[in-house]
Amino acid sequence: MHNHTTASMFLLMEFADLRDLQILHFCVFLGLYLIAVTNNLLITILVIIDHHLHTPMYFFLMNLGVLDIGSISVMVPKAMVNSLMSSRSISYSGCVAQVFFFFAFATSDLALLTIMAHDRYVAICNPLQYELIMHKDACIQMVVSAWISGILNATLHTGGTFAVTFCSNVVNQFFCEVPQLLKLACSDLYLVEVGLLALNCSIVLGCFIFIIVTYMNIFATVLRIPSVQGQKKALSTCLPHLTVVSLLVFSGIFAYARPPTNTSSPLDVVFAVIYTIISPLLNPLIYSMRNKEIKTALVKLFCAGPLSNLISNKVVL
C-alpha cells in the first residue's frame, strides 16, 4: 500500500552533488538565461520603436519574444537559485505556478506560431488581399485569442495535475514537469490529466500538420516565382519559422506524449532543456540571423546615439 502524503513542498532533481559543479551549472544557466532574455527583449524593443517594423509579421514576432521571455523565466531562475544555494526544494505553490505559467506560455507560443504560418501563407500566396485579411484589428484579435487559449489550457492542466494525491514529493526533473508529477500520483484521478495531455498532444499535432500543409502550399507558390531573388526572399521568412516550430513540437511531444514509465532517462532532461531553454534562446537568433530589416533596425538602434552626437558636434563647430 502506498503512503499518501500532502506535500507542502517538492524536491527537484539536482544536476550535481559537488559544489564546484553546482556553481558551474549556475553559471551556464545564468549565461543562457541572460542571452535568451536579452535577445528576445531586444527584438521586442526594435519592433516597438522602429516604424518600419510595424507590420503583422513583426507584431507577431514581438509577442513571440514576450512569450519566450516568460517561458524561460518560469523554470530557469528557480533552477539557478537551487544550484547556487545547494538546494532541491520548491514550495507547493511554486510548483503550481510553474505548471500554470509553463502551459500558459507554451500554448500561447504554439498558437502564435500557427498564426504566423497563416500570416506567411496570406503574404506569399495571396499578396493582393494581404492588407485586407491581416489588418490591425484582425492581428490584435488573433494575438488575444492565443493568450486566452494559453490561460484556459493552463487552468485545465493545473487543476488536473494538482487534484491528485501524491505518494512522494521527489520530482525527477529540474522543474515541476507534469509527466514527472503524474508518476508520483496515488489516486486514479491522474487519469484525468493523462486524458488532457493526450488531447493536448492531438491538438499540437493538428497545429503542426496545419503548419506543414501551409508551408507546402507556400513552397509550391514560391517555386512559381520567376525571380530567384524573390524565391530566396520568400524562403528566408519561412524556413526560420519552420525550424522554430519543429524544435518546439518534437521536443515537447517527446516529453509529454511518451507512455509513462517508472524509470527516468537522461533524455528527459535533454529534451526538457531544449523546449524550456534552447527554444527561447534560438528563436530570436533564427529570426534575425538572415533578416535584413531586423539587422537594419539593430544598426540604427546602436548607431543612432553616437551618430547623432557626432552630427550635433559638427553643427556646433
Short mmCIF file of C-alpha atoms in Angstrom, two decimals:
data_model
loop_
_atom_site.label_atom_id
_atom_site.label_comp_id
_atom_site.label_asym_id
_atom_site.label_seq_id
_atom_site.Cartn_x
_atom_site.Cartn_y
_atom_site.Cartn_z
CA MET A 1 0.00 0.00 0.00
CA HIS A 2 1.28 3.46 -0.91
CA ASN A 3 1.79 6.06 1.78
CA HIS A 4 -0.32 9.11 0.91
CA THR A 5 1.24 12.49 1.55
CA THR A 6 0.00 16.04 1.33
CA ALA A 7 3.19 17.65 0.05
CA SER A 8 3.97 21.12 1.32
CA MET A 9 7.00 21.17 -0.97
CA PHE A 10 8.64 19.14 -3.72
CA LEU A 11 12.26 18.08 -4.13
CA LEU A 12 13.60 18.71 -7.62
CA MET A 13 16.44 16.88 -9.35
CA GLU A 14 19.99 18.03 -8.70
CA PHE A 15 22.39 18.36 -11.60
CA ALA A 16 25.36 17.51 -9.39
CA ASP A 17 26.36 16.84 -5.79
CA LEU A 18 29.76 18.53 -5.95
CA ARG A 19 29.78 22.22 -5.06
CA ASP A 20 32.05 23.19 -7.97
CA LEU A 21 29.71 21.53 -10.48
CA GLN A 22 26.71 23.23 -8.90
CA ILE A 23 28.40 26.61 -9.39
CA LEU A 24 29.22 25.61 -12.97
CA HIS A 25 25.57 24.74 -13.65
CA PHE A 26 24.52 28.06 -12.16
CA CYS A 27 26.92 29.96 -14.43
CA VAL A 28 25.86 28.04 -17.56
CA PHE A 29 22.16 28.55 -16.84
CA LEU A 30 22.74 32.21 -15.99
CA GLY A 31 24.59 32.78 -19.27
CA LEU A 32 21.91 31.04 -21.35
CA TYR A 33 19.14 32.86 -19.50
CA LEU A 34 20.71 36.30 -19.98
CA ILE A 35 21.33 35.66 -23.69
CA ALA A 36 17.75 34.47 -24.24
CA VAL A 37 16.14 37.34 -22.33
CA THR A 38 18.42 39.98 -23.86
CA ASN A 39 17.85 38.80 -27.44
CA ASN A 40 14.08 38.49 -27.09
CA LEU A 41 13.86 41.82 -25.28
CA LEU A 42 15.98 43.45 -27.98
CA ILE A 43 13.67 42.26 -30.77
CA THR A 44 10.64 43.41 -28.77
CA ILE A 45 12.15 46.89 -28.34
CA LEU A 46 13.15 47.08 -32.02
CA VAL A 47 9.61 46.29 -33.17
CA ILE A 48 8.16 48.89 -30.79
CA ILE A 49 10.46 51.80 -31.68
CA ASP A 50 11.12 51.22 -35.42
CA HIS A 51 8.11 52.17 -37.56
CA HIS A 52 9.50 50.11 -40.46
CA LEU A 53 8.79 47.00 -38.37
CA HIS A 54 5.16 47.92 -37.67
CA THR A 55 3.81 45.07 -39.81
CA PRO A 56 1.82 41.95 -38.86
CA MET A 57 4.86 39.65 -39.15
CA TYR A 58 6.93 41.69 -36.70
CA PHE A 59 3.94 42.31 -34.43
CA PHE A 60 3.63 38.54 -34.06
CA LEU A 61 7.39 38.24 -33.62
CA MET A 62 7.29 40.81 -30.81
CA ASN A 63 4.60 38.80 -29.00
CA LEU A 64 6.63 35.63 -29.54
CA GLY A 65 9.57 37.36 -27.86
CA VAL A 66 7.43 38.29 -24.85
CA LEU A 67 6.19 34.69 -24.59
CA ASP A 68 9.74 33.34 -24.80
CA ILE A 69 10.90 35.65 -22.01
CA GLY A 70 8.01 34.46 -19.85
CA SER A 71 8.56 30.79 -20.73
CA ILE A 72 12.25 30.69 -19.85
CA SER A 73 11.68 32.78 -16.72
CA VAL A 74 9.25 30.19 -15.32
CA MET A 75 11.84 27.42 -15.00
CA VAL A 76 15.41 28.67 -15.16
CA PRO A 77 15.67 31.21 -12.30
CA LYS A 78 14.48 28.65 -9.73
CA ALA A 79 16.94 26.07 -11.08
CA MET A 80 19.73 28.66 -10.81
CA VAL A 81 18.80 29.57 -7.24
CA ASN A 82 18.72 25.91 -6.23
CA SER A 83 22.17 25.31 -7.75
CA LEU A 84 23.58 28.39 -6.08
CA MET A 85 22.06 27.58 -2.68
CA SER A 86 22.78 23.83 -2.97
CA SER A 87 19.07 23.15 -2.53
CA ARG A 88 16.46 20.94 -4.20
CA SER A 89 13.25 22.29 -2.75
CA ILE A 90 10.38 24.16 -4.37
CA SER A 91 7.21 25.09 -2.49
CA TYR A 92 3.87 23.54 -3.40
CA SER A 93 2.57 26.91 -4.57
CA GLY A 94 5.78 27.47 -6.54
CA CYS A 95 5.29 24.11 -8.27
CA VAL A 96 1.68 25.01 -9.10
CA ALA A 97 2.86 28.35 -10.51
CA GLN A 98 5.46 26.63 -12.70
CA VAL A 99 2.89 24.25 -14.19
CA PHE A 100 0.35 27.02 -14.79
CA PHE A 101 2.66 29.55 -16.38
CA PHE A 102 4.52 26.96 -18.44
CA PHE A 103 1.30 25.75 -20.06
CA ALA A 104 0.05 29.31 -20.48
CA PHE A 105 3.19 30.43 -22.30
CA ALA A 106 3.74 27.18 -24.25
CA THR A 107 0.13 27.01 -25.50
CA SER A 108 0.13 30.68 -26.49
CA ASP A 109 3.51 30.15 -28.17
CA LEU A 110 2.21 27.30 -30.34
CA ALA A 111 -0.99 29.21 -31.18
CA LEU A 112 1.09 32.22 -32.21
CA LEU A 113 3.42 30.10 -34.36
CA THR A 114 0.34 28.70 -36.11
CA ILE A 115 -0.96 32.24 -36.69
CA MET A 116 2.44 33.26 -38.07
CA ALA A 117 2.28 30.39 -40.58
CA HIS A 118 -1.12 31.67 -41.72
CA ASP A 119 0.34 35.18 -42.00
CA ARG A 120 3.16 33.94 -44.27
CA TYR A 121 0.65 31.98 -46.36
CA VAL A 122 -1.50 35.06 -46.98
CA ALA A 123 1.55 37.25 -47.65
CA ILE A 124 3.05 34.89 -50.24
CA CYS A 125 0.05 33.05 -51.74
CA ASN A 126 -2.50 35.87 -51.64
CA PRO A 127 -0.49 39.12 -51.55
CA LEU A 128 -3.15 41.32 -53.19
CA GLN A 129 -5.56 40.73 -50.30
CA TYR A 130 -2.92 40.72 -47.54
CA GLU A 131 -3.78 44.13 -46.10
CA LEU A 132 -7.50 43.31 -46.25
CA ILE A 133 -7.10 39.99 -44.39
CA MET A 134 -4.25 40.81 -41.97
CA HIS A 135 -5.40 44.25 -40.89
CA LYS A 136 -4.58 45.70 -37.48
CA ASP A 137 -7.78 44.65 -35.67
CA ALA A 138 -7.54 41.10 -37.03
CA CYS A 139 -3.94 40.77 -35.85
CA ILE A 140 -4.81 42.02 -32.36
CA GLN A 141 -7.75 39.60 -32.15
CA MET A 142 -5.50 36.68 -33.19
CA VAL A 143 -2.90 37.51 -30.55
CA VAL A 144 -5.54 37.97 -27.83
CA SER A 145 -7.10 34.62 -28.75
CA ALA A 146 -3.65 32.99 -28.49
CA TRP A 147 -3.13 34.41 -24.98
CA ILE A 148 -6.65 33.43 -23.87
CA SER A 149 -6.22 29.87 -25.17
CA GLY A 150 -2.98 29.64 -23.19
CA ILE A 151 -4.62 30.75 -19.95
CA LEU A 152 -7.58 28.38 -20.37
CA ASN A 153 -5.33 25.42 -21.19
CA ALA A 154 -3.06 26.22 -18.25
CA THR A 155 -6.05 26.33 -15.89
CA LEU A 156 -7.23 22.89 -17.05
CA HIS A 157 -3.81 21.25 -16.71
CA THR A 158 -3.00 22.84 -13.36
CA GLY A 159 -6.34 21.70 -11.94
CA GLY A 160 -5.96 18.21 -13.42
CA THR A 161 -2.42 17.78 -12.11
CA PHE A 162 -2.87 19.00 -8.55
CA ALA A 163 -6.27 17.40 -7.97
CA VAL A 164 -4.44 14.12 -7.28
CA THR A 165 -2.85 12.91 -4.05
CA PHE A 166 0.90 12.41 -4.24
CA CYS A 167 2.70 9.41 -2.74
CA SER A 168 6.07 11.13 -2.93
CA ASN A 169 7.46 14.60 -3.32
CA VAL A 170 10.64 13.72 -5.25
CA VAL A 171 10.41 15.01 -8.85
CA ASN A 172 12.92 13.55 -11.33
CA GLN A 173 13.30 16.80 -13.25
CA PHE A 174 14.86 20.22 -12.60
CA PHE A 175 11.39 21.83 -12.63
CA CYS A 176 7.81 20.73 -11.99
CA GLU A 177 7.14 18.86 -15.22
CA VAL A 178 3.65 17.34 -15.40
CA PRO A 179 4.63 13.82 -16.62
CA GLN A 180 7.10 13.54 -13.75
CA LEU A 181 4.50 14.78 -11.25
CA LEU A 182 1.96 12.22 -12.50
CA LYS A 183 4.43 9.44 -11.67
CA LEU A 184 4.02 10.43 -8.00
CA ALA A 185 0.21 10.14 -8.03
CA CYS A 186 -1.52 7.73 -5.65
CA SER A 187 -5.09 8.04 -6.94
CA ASP A 188 -6.71 7.28 -10.28
CA LEU A 189 -7.55 10.96 -10.66
CA TYR A 190 -4.26 11.33 -12.51
CA LEU A 191 -6.01 9.67 -15.46
CA VAL A 192 -7.95 12.93 -15.95
CA GLU A 193 -4.70 14.78 -16.55
CA VAL A 194 -3.44 11.94 -18.77
CA GLY A 195 -6.56 12.41 -20.89
CA LEU A 196 -5.97 16.15 -21.06
CA LEU A 197 -2.35 15.57 -22.12
CA ALA A 198 -3.50 13.16 -24.84
CA LEU A 199 -5.98 15.76 -26.07
CA ASN A 200 -3.28 18.41 -25.98
CA CYS A 201 -0.87 16.26 -27.98
CA SER A 202 -3.60 15.73 -30.59
CA ILE A 203 -4.11 19.49 -30.83
CA VAL A 204 -0.35 20.06 -31.08
CA LEU A 205 -0.08 17.51 -33.88
CA GLY A 206 -3.09 19.14 -35.58
CA CYS A 207 -1.38 22.55 -35.45
CA PHE A 208 1.85 21.02 -36.72
CA ILE A 209 0.08 19.32 -39.64
CA PHE A 210 -1.70 22.61 -40.45
CA ILE A 211 1.66 24.40 -40.46
CA ILE A 212 3.28 21.73 -42.66
CA VAL A 213 0.38 21.83 -45.17
CA THR A 214 0.53 25.63 -45.14
CA TYR A 215 4.23 25.58 -45.94
CA MET A 216 3.77 23.00 -48.69
CA ASN A 217 1.38 25.48 -50.36
CA ILE A 218 3.84 28.31 -49.72
CA PHE A 219 6.76 26.40 -51.25
CA ALA A 220 4.64 25.46 -54.28
CA THR A 221 3.86 29.15 -54.78
CA VAL A 222 7.48 30.20 -54.22
CA LEU A 223 8.73 27.77 -56.87
CA ARG A 224 6.48 29.52 -59.39
CA ILE A 225 8.14 32.90 -58.73
CA PRO A 226 10.26 33.68 -61.82
CA SER A 227 12.84 35.69 -59.90
CA VAL A 228 15.48 33.72 -57.97
CA GLN A 229 15.87 36.68 -55.62
CA GLY A 230 12.13 36.63 -54.96
CA GLN A 231 12.32 32.92 -54.15
CA LYS A 232 15.17 33.49 -51.69
CA LYS A 233 13.36 36.37 -50.01
CA ALA A 234 10.17 34.32 -49.55
CA LEU A 235 12.03 31.28 -48.23
CA SER A 236 14.13 33.38 -45.85
CA THR A 237 10.97 34.29 -43.91
CA CYS A 238 9.52 30.75 -43.96
CA LEU A 239 12.39 28.37 -43.21
CA PRO A 240 13.30 30.00 -39.86
CA HIS A 241 9.68 29.77 -38.75
CA LEU A 242 9.50 26.08 -39.71
CA THR A 243 12.73 25.43 -37.78
CA VAL A 244 11.32 27.04 -34.63
CA VAL A 245 8.07 25.07 -34.84
CA SER A 246 9.81 21.73 -35.41
CA LEU A 247 12.18 22.26 -32.48
CA LEU A 248 9.36 23.13 -30.09
CA VAL A 249 6.89 20.45 -31.22
CA PHE A 250 9.24 17.45 -31.36
CA SER A 251 10.96 18.16 -28.03
CA GLY A 252 7.59 18.79 -26.33
CA ILE A 253 5.97 15.67 -27.76
CA PHE A 254 8.92 13.53 -26.62
CA ALA A 255 8.39 14.74 -23.06
CA TYR A 256 4.59 14.69 -22.91
CA ALA A 257 3.39 12.03 -25.37
CA ARG A 258 5.54 9.06 -24.34
CA PRO A 259 3.92 6.24 -22.34
CA PRO A 260 4.59 6.73 -18.61
CA THR A 261 7.44 4.67 -17.12
CA ASN A 262 8.80 4.32 -13.62
CA THR A 263 12.38 4.88 -14.78
CA SER A 264 13.96 8.19 -15.69
CA SER A 265 16.18 8.72 -18.70
CA PRO A 266 18.88 11.35 -19.27
CA LEU A 267 16.96 12.18 -22.45
CA ASP A 268 14.13 13.51 -20.26
CA VAL A 269 16.45 16.26 -19.07
CA VAL A 270 17.93 16.84 -22.53
CA PHE A 271 14.56 17.41 -24.20
CA ALA A 272 13.33 19.47 -21.23
CA VAL A 273 16.35 21.76 -21.68
CA ILE A 274 15.55 22.03 -25.42
CA TYR A 275 11.93 23.19 -25.03
CA THR A 276 12.45 25.30 -21.91
CA ILE A 277 15.83 26.93 -22.65
CA ILE A 278 17.18 26.24 -26.15
CA SER A 279 13.96 27.07 -28.00
CA PRO A 280 13.50 30.55 -26.42
CA LEU A 281 17.24 31.09 -26.86
CA LEU A 282 17.28 30.24 -30.57
CA ASN A 283 14.02 31.92 -31.61
CA PRO A 284 15.39 35.49 -31.85
CA LEU A 285 18.66 34.25 -33.39
CA ILE A 286 16.88 32.18 -36.05
CA TYR A 287 14.51 35.02 -36.97
CA SER A 288 17.11 37.79 -37.00
CA MET A 289 20.14 35.96 -38.40
CA ARG A 290 19.11 36.36 -42.07
CA ASN A 291 16.55 39.12 -41.67
CA LYS A 292 17.83 42.33 -43.25
CA GLU A 293 15.09 44.52 -41.73
CA ILE A 294 15.95 43.35 -38.20
CA LYS A 295 19.66 43.90 -38.87
CA THR A 296 18.99 47.39 -40.23
CA ALA A 297 16.85 48.29 -37.22
CA LEU A 298 19.55 46.93 -34.91
CA VAL A 299 22.25 49.04 -36.55
CA LYS A 300 20.02 52.13 -36.35
CA LEU A 301 19.34 51.47 -32.67
CA PHE A 302 23.00 51.22 -31.67
CA CYS A 303 24.36 53.81 -34.09
CA ALA A 304 21.69 56.49 -33.59
CA GLY A 305 23.22 57.78 -30.38
CA PRO A 306 26.87 58.14 -31.50
CA LEU A 307 25.94 59.41 -34.96
CA SER A 308 23.50 61.98 -33.65
CA ASN A 309 26.10 63.24 -31.15
CA LEU A 310 28.70 63.46 -33.91
CA ILE A 311 26.35 65.42 -36.15
CA SER A 312 25.38 67.81 -33.34
CA ASN A 313 29.06 68.41 -32.51
CA LYS A 314 29.79 69.26 -36.14
CA VAL A 315 26.88 71.71 -36.16
CA VAL A 316 28.20 73.39 -33.03
CA LEU A 317 31.69 73.67 -34.52
#
